[in-house]
Short mmCIF file of C-alpha atoms in Angstrom, two decimals:
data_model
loop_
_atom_site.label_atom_id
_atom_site.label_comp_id
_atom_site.label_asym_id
_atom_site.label_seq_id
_atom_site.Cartn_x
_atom_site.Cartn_y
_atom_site.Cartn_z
CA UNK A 57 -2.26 -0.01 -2.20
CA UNK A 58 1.05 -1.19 -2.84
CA UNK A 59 2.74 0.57 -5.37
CA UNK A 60 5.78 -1.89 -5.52
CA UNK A 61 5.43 -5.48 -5.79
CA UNK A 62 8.02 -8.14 -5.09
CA UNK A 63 8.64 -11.69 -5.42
CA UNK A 64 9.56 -13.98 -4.34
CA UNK A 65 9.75 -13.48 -0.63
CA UNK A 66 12.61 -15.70 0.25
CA UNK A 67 14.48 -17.79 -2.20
CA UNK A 68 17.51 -20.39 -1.54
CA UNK A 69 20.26 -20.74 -4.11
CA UNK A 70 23.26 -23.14 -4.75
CA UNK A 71 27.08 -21.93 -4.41
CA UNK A 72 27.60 -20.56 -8.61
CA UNK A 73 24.06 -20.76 -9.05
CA UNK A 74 21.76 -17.67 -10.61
CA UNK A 75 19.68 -15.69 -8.22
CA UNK A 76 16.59 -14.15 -9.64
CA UNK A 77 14.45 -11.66 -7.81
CA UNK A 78 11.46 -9.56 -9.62
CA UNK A 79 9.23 -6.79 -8.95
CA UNK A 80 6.25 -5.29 -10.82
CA UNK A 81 5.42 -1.43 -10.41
CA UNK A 82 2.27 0.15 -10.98
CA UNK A 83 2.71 4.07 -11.29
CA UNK A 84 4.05 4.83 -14.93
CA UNK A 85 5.58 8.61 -13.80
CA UNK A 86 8.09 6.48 -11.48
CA UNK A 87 11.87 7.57 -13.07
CA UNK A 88 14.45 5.76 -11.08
CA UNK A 89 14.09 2.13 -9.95
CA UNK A 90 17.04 0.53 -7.52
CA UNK A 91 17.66 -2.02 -5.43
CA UNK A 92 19.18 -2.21 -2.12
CA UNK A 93 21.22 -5.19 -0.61
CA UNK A 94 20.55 -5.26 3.58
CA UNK A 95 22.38 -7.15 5.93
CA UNK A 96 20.82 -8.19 8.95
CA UNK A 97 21.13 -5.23 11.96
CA UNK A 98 22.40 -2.82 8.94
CA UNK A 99 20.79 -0.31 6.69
CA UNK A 100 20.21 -0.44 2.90
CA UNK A 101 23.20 -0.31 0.66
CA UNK A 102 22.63 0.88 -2.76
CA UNK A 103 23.51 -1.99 -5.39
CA UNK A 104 22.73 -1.15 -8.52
CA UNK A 105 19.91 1.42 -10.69
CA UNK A 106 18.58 1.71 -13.46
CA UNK A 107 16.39 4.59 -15.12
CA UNK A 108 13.64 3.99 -17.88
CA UNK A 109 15.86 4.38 -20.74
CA UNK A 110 17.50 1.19 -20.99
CA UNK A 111 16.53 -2.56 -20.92
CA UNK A 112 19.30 -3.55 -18.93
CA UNK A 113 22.54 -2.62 -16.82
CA UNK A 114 25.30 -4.95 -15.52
CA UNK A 115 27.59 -4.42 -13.02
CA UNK A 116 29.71 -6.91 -12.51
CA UNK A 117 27.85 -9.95 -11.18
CA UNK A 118 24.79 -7.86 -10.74
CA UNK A 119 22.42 -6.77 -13.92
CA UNK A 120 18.98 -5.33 -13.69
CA UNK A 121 16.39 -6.18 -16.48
CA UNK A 122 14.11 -3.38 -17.24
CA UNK A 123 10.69 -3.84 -19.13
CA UNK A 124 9.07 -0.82 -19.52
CA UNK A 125 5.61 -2.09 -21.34
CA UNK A 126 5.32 -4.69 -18.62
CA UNK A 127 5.99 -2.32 -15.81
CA UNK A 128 8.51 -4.98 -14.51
CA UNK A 129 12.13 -4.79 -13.42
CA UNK A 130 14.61 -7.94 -12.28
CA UNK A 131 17.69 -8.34 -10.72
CA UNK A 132 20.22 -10.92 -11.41
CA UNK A 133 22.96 -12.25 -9.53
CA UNK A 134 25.51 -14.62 -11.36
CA UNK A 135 27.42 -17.15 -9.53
CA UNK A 136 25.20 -16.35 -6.37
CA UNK A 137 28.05 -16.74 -3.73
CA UNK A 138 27.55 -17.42 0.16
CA UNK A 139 28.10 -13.81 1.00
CA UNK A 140 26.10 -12.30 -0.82
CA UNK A 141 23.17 -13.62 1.52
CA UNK A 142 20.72 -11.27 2.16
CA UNK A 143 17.64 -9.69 2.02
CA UNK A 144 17.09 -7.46 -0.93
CA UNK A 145 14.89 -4.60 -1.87
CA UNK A 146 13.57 -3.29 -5.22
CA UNK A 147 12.42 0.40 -5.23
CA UNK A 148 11.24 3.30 -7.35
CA UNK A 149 10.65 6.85 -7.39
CA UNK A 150 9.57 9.69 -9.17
CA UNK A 151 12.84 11.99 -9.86
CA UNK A 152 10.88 15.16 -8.53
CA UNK A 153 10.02 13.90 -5.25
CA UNK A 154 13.07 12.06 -4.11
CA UNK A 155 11.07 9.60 -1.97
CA UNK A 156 11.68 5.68 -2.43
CA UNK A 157 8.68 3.29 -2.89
CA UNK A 158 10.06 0.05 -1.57
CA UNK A 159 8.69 -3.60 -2.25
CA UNK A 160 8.31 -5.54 0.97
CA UNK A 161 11.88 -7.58 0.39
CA UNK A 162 13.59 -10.54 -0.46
CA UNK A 163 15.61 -13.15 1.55
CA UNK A 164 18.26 -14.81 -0.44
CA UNK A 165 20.18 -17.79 0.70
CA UNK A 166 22.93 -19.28 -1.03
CA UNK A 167 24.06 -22.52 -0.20
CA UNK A 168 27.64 -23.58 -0.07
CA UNK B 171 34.38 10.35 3.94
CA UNK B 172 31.80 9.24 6.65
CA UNK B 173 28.62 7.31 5.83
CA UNK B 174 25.62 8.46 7.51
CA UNK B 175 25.43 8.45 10.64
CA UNK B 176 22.83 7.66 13.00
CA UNK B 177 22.53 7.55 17.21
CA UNK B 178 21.37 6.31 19.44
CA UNK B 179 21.67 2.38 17.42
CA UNK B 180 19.72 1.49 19.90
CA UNK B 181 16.89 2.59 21.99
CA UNK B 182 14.16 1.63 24.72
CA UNK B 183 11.42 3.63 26.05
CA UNK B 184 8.55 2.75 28.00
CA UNK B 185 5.12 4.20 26.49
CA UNK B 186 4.08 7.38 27.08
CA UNK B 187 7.96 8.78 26.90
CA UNK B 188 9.02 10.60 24.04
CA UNK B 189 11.63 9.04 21.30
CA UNK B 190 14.25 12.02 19.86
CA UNK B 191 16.33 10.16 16.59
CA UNK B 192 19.23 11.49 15.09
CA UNK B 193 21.06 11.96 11.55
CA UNK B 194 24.05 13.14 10.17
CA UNK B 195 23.87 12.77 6.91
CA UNK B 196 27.12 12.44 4.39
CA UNK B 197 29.25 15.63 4.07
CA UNK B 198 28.27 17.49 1.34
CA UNK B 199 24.71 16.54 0.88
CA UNK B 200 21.87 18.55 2.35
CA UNK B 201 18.76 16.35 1.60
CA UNK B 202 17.50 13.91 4.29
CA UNK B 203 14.77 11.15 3.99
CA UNK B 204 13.39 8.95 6.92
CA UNK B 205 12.35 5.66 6.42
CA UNK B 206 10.63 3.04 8.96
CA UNK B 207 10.95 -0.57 8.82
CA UNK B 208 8.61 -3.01 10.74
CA UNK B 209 9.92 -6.65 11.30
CA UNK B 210 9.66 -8.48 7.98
CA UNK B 211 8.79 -5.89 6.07
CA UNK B 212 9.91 -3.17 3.15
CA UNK B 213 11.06 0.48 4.19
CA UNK B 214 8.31 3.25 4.46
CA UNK B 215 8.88 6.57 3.27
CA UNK B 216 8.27 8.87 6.51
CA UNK B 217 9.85 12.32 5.21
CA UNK B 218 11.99 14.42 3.23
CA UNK B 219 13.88 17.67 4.61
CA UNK B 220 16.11 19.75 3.37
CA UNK B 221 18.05 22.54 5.80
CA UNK B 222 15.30 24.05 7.38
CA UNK B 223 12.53 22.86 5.32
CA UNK B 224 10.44 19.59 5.20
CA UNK B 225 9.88 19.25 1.49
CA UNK B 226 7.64 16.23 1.92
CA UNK B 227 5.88 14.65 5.32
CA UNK B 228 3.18 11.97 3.17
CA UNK B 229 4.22 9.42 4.79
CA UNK B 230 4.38 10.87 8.59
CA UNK B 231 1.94 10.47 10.83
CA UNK B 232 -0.53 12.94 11.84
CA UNK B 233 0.14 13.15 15.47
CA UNK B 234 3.39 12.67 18.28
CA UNK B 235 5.66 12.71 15.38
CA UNK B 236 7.92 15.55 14.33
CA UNK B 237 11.41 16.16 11.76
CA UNK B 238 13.46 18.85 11.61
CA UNK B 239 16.67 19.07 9.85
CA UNK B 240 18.14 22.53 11.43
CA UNK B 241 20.72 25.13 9.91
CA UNK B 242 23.18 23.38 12.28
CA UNK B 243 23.55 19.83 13.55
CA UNK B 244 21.53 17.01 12.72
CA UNK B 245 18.34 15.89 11.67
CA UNK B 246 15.71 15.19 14.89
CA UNK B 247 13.13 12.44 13.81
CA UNK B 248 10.69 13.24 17.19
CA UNK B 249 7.90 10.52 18.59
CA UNK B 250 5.93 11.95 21.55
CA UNK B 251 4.07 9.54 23.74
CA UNK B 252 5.27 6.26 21.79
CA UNK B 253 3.44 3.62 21.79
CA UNK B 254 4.13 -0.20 21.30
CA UNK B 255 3.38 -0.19 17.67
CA UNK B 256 6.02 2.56 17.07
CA UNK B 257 8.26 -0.33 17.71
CA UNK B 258 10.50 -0.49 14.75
CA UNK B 259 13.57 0.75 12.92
CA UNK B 260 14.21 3.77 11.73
CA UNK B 261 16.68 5.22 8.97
CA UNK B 262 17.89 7.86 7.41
CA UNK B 263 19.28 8.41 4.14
CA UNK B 264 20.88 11.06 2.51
CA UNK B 265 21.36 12.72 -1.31
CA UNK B 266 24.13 15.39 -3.06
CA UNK B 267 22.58 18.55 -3.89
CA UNK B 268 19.63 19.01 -6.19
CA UNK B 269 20.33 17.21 -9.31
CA UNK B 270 20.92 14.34 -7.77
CA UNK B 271 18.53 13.57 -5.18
CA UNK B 272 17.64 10.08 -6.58
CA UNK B 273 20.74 8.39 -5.06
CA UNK B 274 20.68 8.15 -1.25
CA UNK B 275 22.77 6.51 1.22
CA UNK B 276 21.50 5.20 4.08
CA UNK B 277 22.42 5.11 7.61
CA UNK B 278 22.79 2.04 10.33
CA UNK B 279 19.61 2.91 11.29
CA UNK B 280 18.07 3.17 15.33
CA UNK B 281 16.22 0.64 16.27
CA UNK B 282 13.43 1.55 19.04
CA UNK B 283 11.49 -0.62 21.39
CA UNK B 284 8.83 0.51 22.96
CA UNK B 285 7.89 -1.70 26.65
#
């Protein structure tokens, strides 16, 4: 059962262009919901969170999109840029347990 | 203020030998979580210790593997026996004091390949 679903799988985006990666949770008690940027041969690095409370949070290029009746969160990424190719992961977690559900990832490529 | 740290990056064993992972986590914080990653794929919870006490091992497996997070030093992620499908990477992450558990930092992660 996956408990954190993710699309797409890889995506390609223009130099400037808007990258747009979603996922889709299924356990309502989940609390937190991040999303990690991972280079390849390198851990997770924490990019951006977002809790229940709010529809959305920006962070400089970066803004999460929170839909709490849908179960659904996005991330954004204006003017996509060359570096910030990678693969990136959604997650979630109940604030008691600590543990991270993580959707299976996304590859983003930005073109020059 | 050091990341998390994690040795050996790299490691080969031939089946049947046992695997020994470690992690220092960030100064300050006293919760660690491992995490496996298969080729291609999303990170798997594994478990969650605090000094001297696993809080949560769902997502370990039954048998050959082991975590401990001692008083002193760093946290041991143990695989006895491996096998070819424990092939993989491995991290750690690490959170502040309770309160704040939510936010946690990985490491570099050890990446183990089993012959």
């Amino acid at each position: 059962q996956q408990q954190v679903k993710q699309s797409p799988q890889s995506l390609i985006v223009q130099k400037g262009g808007i990258s747009i990666i979603n996922c889709a949770y299924e356990n309502t008690a989940f609390d937190y919901f991040p999303w990690y940027q991972q280079f390849p041969g390198k851990g997770p690095a924490l990019l951006i969170a977002i809790r229940p409370d709010v529809s959305e949070k920006k962070e400089g290029r970066f803004t999460i999109s929170f839909n709490k009746s849908a179960k659904q969160f996005s991330l954004h990424i204006m003017d996509s840029q060359p570096g910030d190719s990678a693969t990136y992961f959604c997650a979630a977690s109940k604030g008691s347990q600590g543990n991270l559900i993580f959707g299976k990832g996304t590859k983003l490529s930005v073109k020059p | 203020n050091a990341g998390v740290m994690q040795n050996p990056r790299h490691l080969v064993r031939r089946r049947g030998q046992e695997a020994r992972l470690r992690c220092s986590p960030m100064k300050g914080h006293s919760h660690v979580y491992w995490y496996r990653q298969l080729p291609e794929e999303g990170l798997k919870f594994m478990v969650y210790l605090q000094k001297e006490n696993i809080i949560d091992e769902s997502g370990m497996p039954k048998e050959r593997f082991s975590a401990e997070f001692p008083k002193e030093g760093p946290s041991i992620l143990r695989i006895q026996q491996v096998v070819r499908g424990d092939s993989a990477a491995y991290f750690c992450a690490s959170s502040p004091l309770a309160g704040v558990t939510d936010t946690q930092y990985f490491g570099p992660g050890t990446r183990l390949t089993v012959l």
